Amino acid sequence: MLYNLPTSKAFDQLLREGPSLLFRGLLPPLCQKTISSSIMFGSYHYYSHSLCREFSNLPPQLCKSTGAALAGCTEALLTPLERLQTILQDKKYKNLQNTGHAVRHIWRNYGVLEFYRGWSAVIVRNSVTNVLFFGARERVRGRLPSKKNISWNYFYDFLR
């Protein structure tokens, strides 16, 4: 719903433009989501355990919340991928053929700072959502019954 088009007009536009433009911006979000999830979980565990170990006098929940917020800041390093996705979706840049072409265009015409446009908003968004996600995740995990069966543990991990 980027341009508030009805489904029929969007479908007509897709037929007119062809399938090549449909997948034009696929690479940045695919890379961003895959890498972002790895960074989110890995850095959360690293930061929260390090904070709890170094500052043992702090409440564990504060260490975990701070670790989640720091993990969100670390995830913000992937802002260029989000920026590329946004540019490739914008009709103003319809002349860009693919991700590589978009990178070259942005680098030459706007410089490296354009890749980090909106970085502070991404940091706030990631930090807040990580704190909420990891806080809710632990509460949900505590309410699920524990099972000794390994397949049930996988199922519960999937739900969590």
Coordinates of N, CA and C in Angstrom, one line a residue:
M1 N 0.8 -1.2 0.0 CA 0.0 0.0 0.0 C 0.9 1.3 0.0
L2 N 2.0 1.2 -0.6 CA 2.9 2.3 -0.7 C 2.3 3.6 -1.3
Y3 N 1.5 3.4 -2.4 CA 0.9 4.5 -3.1 C -0.6 4.5 -3.0
N4 N -1.2 3.7 -2.1 CA -2.6 3.6 -1.9 C -3.4 3.2 -3.2
L5 N -2.8 2.3 -3.9 CA -3.5 1.8 -5.1 C -4.4 0.6 -4.8
P6 N -5.5 0.6 -5.4 CA -6.4 -0.6 -5.3 C -5.7 -1.8 -5.9
T7 N -6.1 -3.0 -5.4 CA -5.4 -4.2 -5.9 C -5.5 -4.4 -7.4
S8 N -6.6 -4.0 -8.0 CA -6.8 -4.2 -9.5 C -5.8 -3.3 -10.2
K9 N -5.6 -2.1 -9.8 CA -4.7 -1.2 -10.4 C -3.2 -1.6 -10.2
A10 N -2.9 -2.1 -9.0 CA -1.6 -2.6 -8.7 C -1.3 -3.8 -9.6
F11 N -2.3 -4.7 -9.8 CA -2.1 -5.9 -10.7 C -1.9 -5.4 -12.1
D12 N -2.7 -4.5 -12.6 CA -2.5 -3.9 -13.9 C -1.1 -3.3 -14.1
Q13 N -0.6 -2.6 -13.1 CA 0.7 -2.0 -13.1 C 1.8 -3.1 -13.2
L14 N 1.6 -4.2 -12.5 CA 2.5 -5.3 -12.5 C 2.6 -5.9 -13.8
L15 N 1.4 -6.1 -14.5 CA 1.4 -6.7 -15.8 C 2.1 -5.7 -16.8
R16 N 1.9 -4.4 -16.7 CA 2.5 -3.5 -17.6 C 4.0 -3.4 -17.4
E17 N 4.5 -3.4 -16.2 CA 5.9 -3.3 -15.9 C 6.7 -4.6 -16.2
G18 N 6.0 -5.7 -16.0 CA 6.7 -7.0 -16.1 C 7.2 -7.5 -14.8
P19 N 7.5 -8.8 -14.8 CA 8.0 -9.4 -13.6 C 9.4 -9.0 -13.2
S20 N 10.2 -8.5 -14.1 CA 11.6 -8.1 -13.7 C 11.6 -7.0 -12.6
L21 N 10.7 -6.1 -12.6 CA 10.6 -5.1 -11.6 C 10.0 -5.6 -10.3
L22 N 9.3 -6.7 -10.4 CA 8.7 -7.2 -9.2 C 9.7 -7.6 -8.1
F23 N 10.8 -8.2 -8.6 CA 11.8 -8.8 -7.7 C 13.0 -7.8 -7.6
R24 N 12.9 -6.7 -8.2 CA 14.0 -5.7 -8.2 C 14.6 -5.4 -6.8
G25 N 13.8 -5.3 -5.8 CA 14.2 -4.9 -4.5 C 14.2 -6.1 -3.5
L26 N 14.3 -7.3 -4.0 CA 14.3 -8.5 -3.2 C 15.5 -8.7 -2.3
L27 N 16.7 -8.4 -2.9 CA 17.9 -8.7 -2.2 C 18.1 -8.0 -0.9
P28 N 17.9 -6.7 -0.9 CA 18.2 -5.9 0.4 C 17.3 -6.4 1.6
P29 N 16.0 -6.6 1.4 CA 15.3 -7.1 2.6 C 15.6 -8.5 3.0
L30 N 15.9 -9.3 2.0 CA 16.2 -10.7 2.3 C 17.5 -10.8 3.1
C31 N 18.5 -10.0 2.6 CA 19.8 -10.0 3.4 C 19.6 -9.4 4.8
Q32 N 18.9 -8.3 4.8 CA 18.7 -7.5 6.0 C 18.0 -8.4 7.1
K33 N 16.9 -9.1 6.7 CA 16.2 -9.9 7.7 C 17.0 -11.0 8.2
T34 N 17.7 -11.7 7.3 CA 18.5 -12.9 7.7 C 19.6 -12.4 8.7
I35 N 20.4 -11.4 8.3 CA 21.5 -11.0 9.1 C 21.0 -10.3 10.4
S36 N 19.9 -9.6 10.3 CA 19.3 -8.8 11.4 C 18.9 -9.8 12.6
S37 N 18.3 -10.9 12.2 CA 17.9 -11.9 13.2 C 19.1 -12.5 13.9
S38 N 20.1 -12.8 13.2 CA 21.3 -13.3 13.8 C 22.0 -12.3 14.7
I39 N 22.1 -11.1 14.3 CA 22.6 -10.0 15.1 C 21.8 -9.8 16.3
M40 N 20.5 -9.8 16.2 CA 19.6 -9.5 17.3 C 19.8 -10.5 18.4
F41 N 19.7 -11.8 18.1 CA 19.8 -12.8 19.1 C 21.2 -12.9 19.7
G42 N 22.2 -12.9 18.8 CA 23.6 -13.0 19.2 C 24.0 -11.9 20.1
S43 N 23.8 -10.7 19.6 CA 24.2 -9.5 20.4 C 23.4 -9.3 21.7
Y44 N 22.1 -9.7 21.7 CA 21.3 -9.6 22.9 C 22.0 -10.5 24.0
H45 N 22.2 -11.8 23.6 CA 22.8 -12.7 24.6 C 24.2 -12.2 25.0
Y46 N 25.0 -11.7 24.1 CA 26.3 -11.2 24.5 C 26.2 -10.0 25.4
Y47 N 25.4 -9.0 25.0 CA 25.3 -7.8 25.9 C 24.7 -8.1 27.2
S48 N 23.6 -8.8 27.2 CA 22.9 -9.1 28.5 C 23.8 -9.9 29.5
H49 N 24.5 -10.9 29.0 CA 25.3 -11.7 29.8 C 26.6 -10.9 30.3
S50 N 27.1 -10.1 29.4 CA 28.3 -9.3 29.8 C 27.9 -8.3 30.9
L51 N 26.7 -7.6 30.7 CA 26.3 -6.6 31.7 C 26.0 -7.3 33.0
C52 N 25.3 -8.4 33.0 CA 25.0 -9.1 34.2 C 26.3 -9.6 35.0
R53 N 27.3 -10.0 34.2 CA 28.5 -10.4 34.8 C 29.3 -9.2 35.3
E54 N 29.4 -8.2 34.5 CA 30.2 -7.0 35.0 C 29.6 -6.2 36.1
F55 N 28.3 -6.1 36.0 CA 27.5 -5.3 37.0 C 26.6 -6.2 37.7
S56 N 27.1 -7.1 38.6 CA 26.3 -8.0 39.3 C 25.4 -7.4 40.3
N57 N 25.6 -6.2 40.7 CA 24.7 -5.5 41.6 C 23.5 -5.0 41.0
L58 N 23.4 -4.9 39.6 CA 22.2 -4.4 38.9 C 21.2 -5.5 38.9
P59 N 19.9 -5.2 38.9 CA 18.8 -6.2 38.7 C 19.0 -6.9 37.3
P60 N 18.8 -8.2 37.3 CA 18.9 -8.9 36.0 C 18.0 -8.4 34.9
Q61 N 16.8 -7.9 35.3 CA 15.9 -7.4 34.3 C 16.5 -6.2 33.6
L62 N 17.1 -5.3 34.4 CA 17.7 -4.1 33.8 C 18.9 -4.5 32.9
C63 N 19.7 -5.5 33.3 CA 20.8 -5.9 32.4 C 20.2 -6.5 31.1
K64 N 19.1 -7.3 31.2 CA 18.5 -7.8 30.0 C 17.9 -6.8 29.1
S65 N 17.2 -5.8 29.7 CA 16.6 -4.8 28.9 C 17.6 -3.9 28.2
T66 N 18.7 -3.6 29.0 CA 19.8 -2.8 28.4 C 20.5 -3.6 27.3
G67 N 20.7 -4.9 27.5 CA 21.2 -5.7 26.4 C 20.4 -5.8 25.2
A68 N 19.1 -5.8 25.4 CA 18.1 -5.8 24.2 C 18.2 -4.5 23.5
A69 N 18.3 -3.4 24.2 CA 18.4 -2.0 23.6 C 19.7 -1.9 22.8
L70 N 20.8 -2.4 23.4 CA 22.1 -2.3 22.7 C 22.1 -3.2 21.5
A71 N 21.4 -4.4 21.5 CA 21.3 -5.2 20.4 C 20.5 -4.5 19.3
G72 N 19.5 -3.7 19.6 CA 18.8 -2.9 18.6 C 19.7 -1.9 18.0
C73 N 20.6 -1.3 18.8 CA 21.6 -0.3 18.2 C 22.5 -1.0 17.3
T74 N 23.0 -2.2 17.6 CA 23.9 -3.0 16.7 C 23.2 -3.4 15.4
E75 N 21.9 -3.7 15.5 CA 21.1 -4.1 14.3 C 21.0 -2.9 13.4
A76 N 21.1 -1.7 13.9 CA 20.9 -0.5 13.1 C 22.1 -0.3 12.1
L77 N 23.1 -1.1 12.3 CA 24.2 -1.0 11.3 C 23.7 -1.5 9.9
L78 N 22.6 -2.2 9.9 CA 22.1 -2.7 8.6 C 21.1 -1.6 8.0
T79 N 21.1 -0.4 8.5 CA 20.3 0.6 7.9 C 20.5 0.8 6.4
P80 N 21.7 0.7 5.8 CA 21.8 0.8 4.4 C 20.9 -0.2 3.6
L81 N 20.7 -1.4 4.1 CA 19.9 -2.3 3.4 C 18.4 -1.9 3.4
E82 N 18.0 -1.3 4.5 CA 16.6 -0.8 4.6 C 16.5 0.4 3.6
R83 N 17.5 1.2 3.6 CA 17.5 2.4 2.7 C 17.4 2.0 1.3
L84 N 18.2 1.0 0.9 CA 18.2 0.5 -0.5 C 16.8 0.0 -0.8
Q85 N 16.2 -0.8 0.1 CA 14.8 -1.3 -0.1 C 13.9 -0.2 -0.4
T86 N 13.9 0.9 0.4 CA 13.0 2.0 0.2 C 13.2 2.7 -1.1
I87 N 14.5 2.9 -1.5 CA 14.8 3.5 -2.7 C 14.3 2.7 -3.9
L88 N 14.5 1.4 -3.8 CA 14.1 0.5 -5.0 C 12.6 0.4 -5.1
Q89 N 11.8 0.8 -4.0 CA 10.4 0.7 -4.0 C 9.8 2.1 -4.5
D90 N 10.6 3.1 -4.4 CA 10.1 4.4 -4.8 C 10.0 4.6 -6.3
K91 N 8.9 5.1 -6.8 CA 8.7 5.3 -8.2 C 9.7 6.4 -8.8
K92 N 10.1 7.2 -7.9 CA 11.1 8.3 -8.3 C 12.4 7.6 -8.9
Y93 N 12.7 6.5 -8.4 CA 13.9 5.8 -8.8 C 13.7 4.6 -9.7
K94 N 12.6 4.6 -10.5 CA 12.3 3.5 -11.3 C 13.3 3.2 -12.4
N95 N 14.2 4.1 -12.6 CA 15.2 3.9 -13.6 C 16.3 2.9 -13.1
L96 N 16.4 2.7 -11.8 CA 17.4 1.8 -11.2 C 17.0 0.4 -11.5
Q97 N 18.0 -0.4 -12.1 CA 17.7 -1.7 -12.6 C 17.7 -2.8 -11.5
N98 N 18.6 -2.7 -10.5 CA 18.8 -3.7 -9.5 C 19.5 -3.1 -8.3
T99 N 19.8 -3.9 -7.3 CA 20.4 -3.5 -6.1 C 21.8 -2.9 -6.4
G100 N 22.6 -3.6 -7.2 CA 24.0 -3.1 -7.5 C 23.9 -1.7 -8.2
H101 N 23.0 -1.6 -9.1 CA 22.8 -0.3 -9.8 C 22.4 0.8 -8.8
A102 N 21.5 0.5 -7.9 CA 21.1 1.4 -6.8 C 22.3 1.9 -5.9
V103 N 23.1 0.9 -5.5 CA 24.2 1.2 -4.7 C 25.2 2.2 -5.4
R104 N 25.5 1.9 -6.6 CA 26.4 2.8 -7.4 C 25.8 4.2 -7.6
H105 N 24.5 4.2 -7.9 CA 23.8 5.5 -8.1 C 23.8 6.3 -6.8
I106 N 23.5 5.7 -5.7 CA 23.5 6.5 -4.4 C 24.9 6.9 -4.0
W107 N 25.8 6.0 -4.2 CA 27.2 6.4 -3.8 C 27.7 7.6 -4.6
R108 N 27.5 7.5 -5.9 CA 28.0 8.6 -6.8 C 27.3 9.9 -6.6
N109 N 25.9 9.8 -6.5 CA 25.1 11.1 -6.5 C 24.9 11.7 -5.1
Y110 N 24.9 10.9 -4.1 CA 24.5 11.4 -2.7 C 25.6 11.1 -1.7
G111 N 26.5 10.2 -1.9 CA 27.5 9.9 -0.9 C 27.1 8.8 0.1
V112 N 28.0 8.5 1.0 CA 27.8 7.3 1.9 C 26.7 7.7 2.9
L113 N 26.6 9.0 3.3 CA 25.6 9.3 4.3 C 24.2 9.0 3.9
E114 N 23.9 9.0 2.7 CA 22.6 8.7 2.2 C 22.1 7.3 2.6
F115 N 23.1 6.4 2.7 CA 22.8 5.0 3.1 C 22.3 5.0 4.6
Y116 N 22.7 5.9 5.4 CA 22.3 6.0 6.8 C 21.3 7.0 7.1
R117 N 20.5 7.5 6.1 CA 19.4 8.4 6.3 C 18.4 7.7 7.1
G118 N 17.9 8.3 8.2 CA 16.9 7.7 9.1 C 17.5 6.8 10.1
W119 N 18.8 6.9 10.3 CA 19.5 6.0 11.2 C 19.0 6.1 12.6
S120 N 18.9 7.3 13.1 CA 18.4 7.5 14.5 C 17.0 6.9 14.7
A121 N 16.1 7.1 13.8 CA 14.8 6.5 13.9 C 14.9 5.0 13.9
V122 N 15.8 4.4 13.1 CA 16.0 2.9 13.1 C 16.5 2.4 14.5
I123 N 17.4 3.2 15.0 CA 18.0 2.8 16.3 C 16.9 2.8 17.4
V124 N 16.1 3.9 17.4 CA 15.0 3.9 18.4 C 14.0 2.8 18.2
R125 N 13.6 2.6 16.9 CA 12.6 1.5 16.6 C 13.2 0.1 17.0
N126 N 14.4 -0.2 16.6 CA 15.0 -1.5 16.9 C 15.2 -1.7 18.4
S127 N 15.6 -0.6 19.1 CA 15.9 -0.8 20.6 C 14.6 -1.0 21.3
V128 N 13.6 -0.2 21.0 CA 12.3 -0.4 21.7 C 11.6 -1.8 21.4
T129 N 11.6 -2.2 20.1 CA 11.0 -3.4 19.8 C 11.8 -4.6 20.4
N130 N 13.1 -4.5 20.5 CA 13.9 -5.6 21.1 C 13.6 -5.7 22.6
V131 N 13.5 -4.6 23.3 CA 13.2 -4.6 24.7 C 11.8 -5.3 24.9
L132 N 10.9 -4.9 24.1 CA 9.5 -5.5 24.2 C 9.5 -7.0 23.8
F133 N 10.2 -7.3 22.7 CA 10.3 -8.7 22.3 C 10.9 -9.6 23.3
F134 N 12.1 -9.3 23.8 CA 12.8 -10.1 24.7 C 12.1 -10.2 26.1
G135 N 11.6 -9.1 26.5 CA 10.8 -9.0 27.7 C 9.6 -9.9 27.7
A136 N 8.8 -9.8 26.6 CA 7.6 -10.7 26.4 C 8.0 -12.1 26.2
R137 N 9.1 -12.3 25.5 CA 9.5 -13.7 25.2 C 9.8 -14.5 26.5
E138 N 10.5 -13.8 27.4 CA 10.8 -14.5 28.7 C 9.5 -14.8 29.5
R139 N 8.6 -13.8 29.5 CA 7.3 -14.0 30.2 C 6.5 -15.2 29.6
V140 N 6.5 -15.2 28.3 CA 5.8 -16.3 27.6 C 6.4 -17.7 27.9
R141 N 7.7 -17.7 27.8 CA 8.5 -18.9 28.1 C 8.2 -19.4 29.5
G142 N 8.1 -18.5 30.5 CA 7.9 -18.9 31.8 C 6.5 -19.4 32.1
R143 N 5.5 -19.1 31.2 CA 4.2 -19.6 31.4 C 3.9 -20.9 30.6
L144 N 4.7 -21.2 29.7 CA 4.5 -22.5 29.0 C 5.0 -23.7 29.8
P145 N 4.3 -24.7 29.8 CA 4.7 -25.9 30.6 C 6.0 -26.5 30.0
S146 N 6.9 -26.9 30.9 CA 8.1 -27.5 30.5 C 7.9 -29.0 30.2
K147 N 8.5 -29.4 29.1 CA 8.4 -30.8 28.7 C 9.8 -31.5 28.7
K148 N 9.9 -32.7 29.0 CA 11.1 -33.4 28.9 C 11.4 -33.9 27.5
N149 N 10.4 -34.1 26.7 CA 10.6 -34.6 25.3 C 11.2 -33.5 24.5
I150 N 12.3 -34.0 23.7 CA 13.0 -33.0 22.9 C 12.2 -32.4 21.8
S151 N 11.3 -33.2 21.2 CA 10.5 -32.6 20.1 C 9.5 -31.5 20.7
W152 N 9.0 -31.7 21.9 CA 8.2 -30.7 22.5 C 9.0 -29.4 22.8
N153 N 10.2 -29.6 23.2 CA 11.1 -28.5 23.4 C 11.3 -27.7 22.1
Y154 N 11.5 -28.4 21.0 CA 11.6 -27.7 19.7 C 10.3 -26.9 19.4
F155 N 9.2 -27.6 19.6 CA 7.9 -26.9 19.4 C 7.7 -25.7 20.2
Y156 N 8.1 -25.8 21.5 CA 8.0 -24.6 22.4 C 8.9 -23.5 22.0
D157 N 10.2 -23.9 21.6 CA 11.1 -22.9 21.1 C 10.6 -22.2 19.9
F158 N 9.9 -22.9 19.0 CA 9.2 -22.3 17.8 C 8.2 -21.3 18.2
L159 N 7.4 -21.6 19.2 CA 6.3 -20.8 19.7 C 6.9 -19.5 20.4
R160 N 8.0 -19.7 21.1 CA 8.6 -18.6 21.8 C 9.2 -17.7 20.9

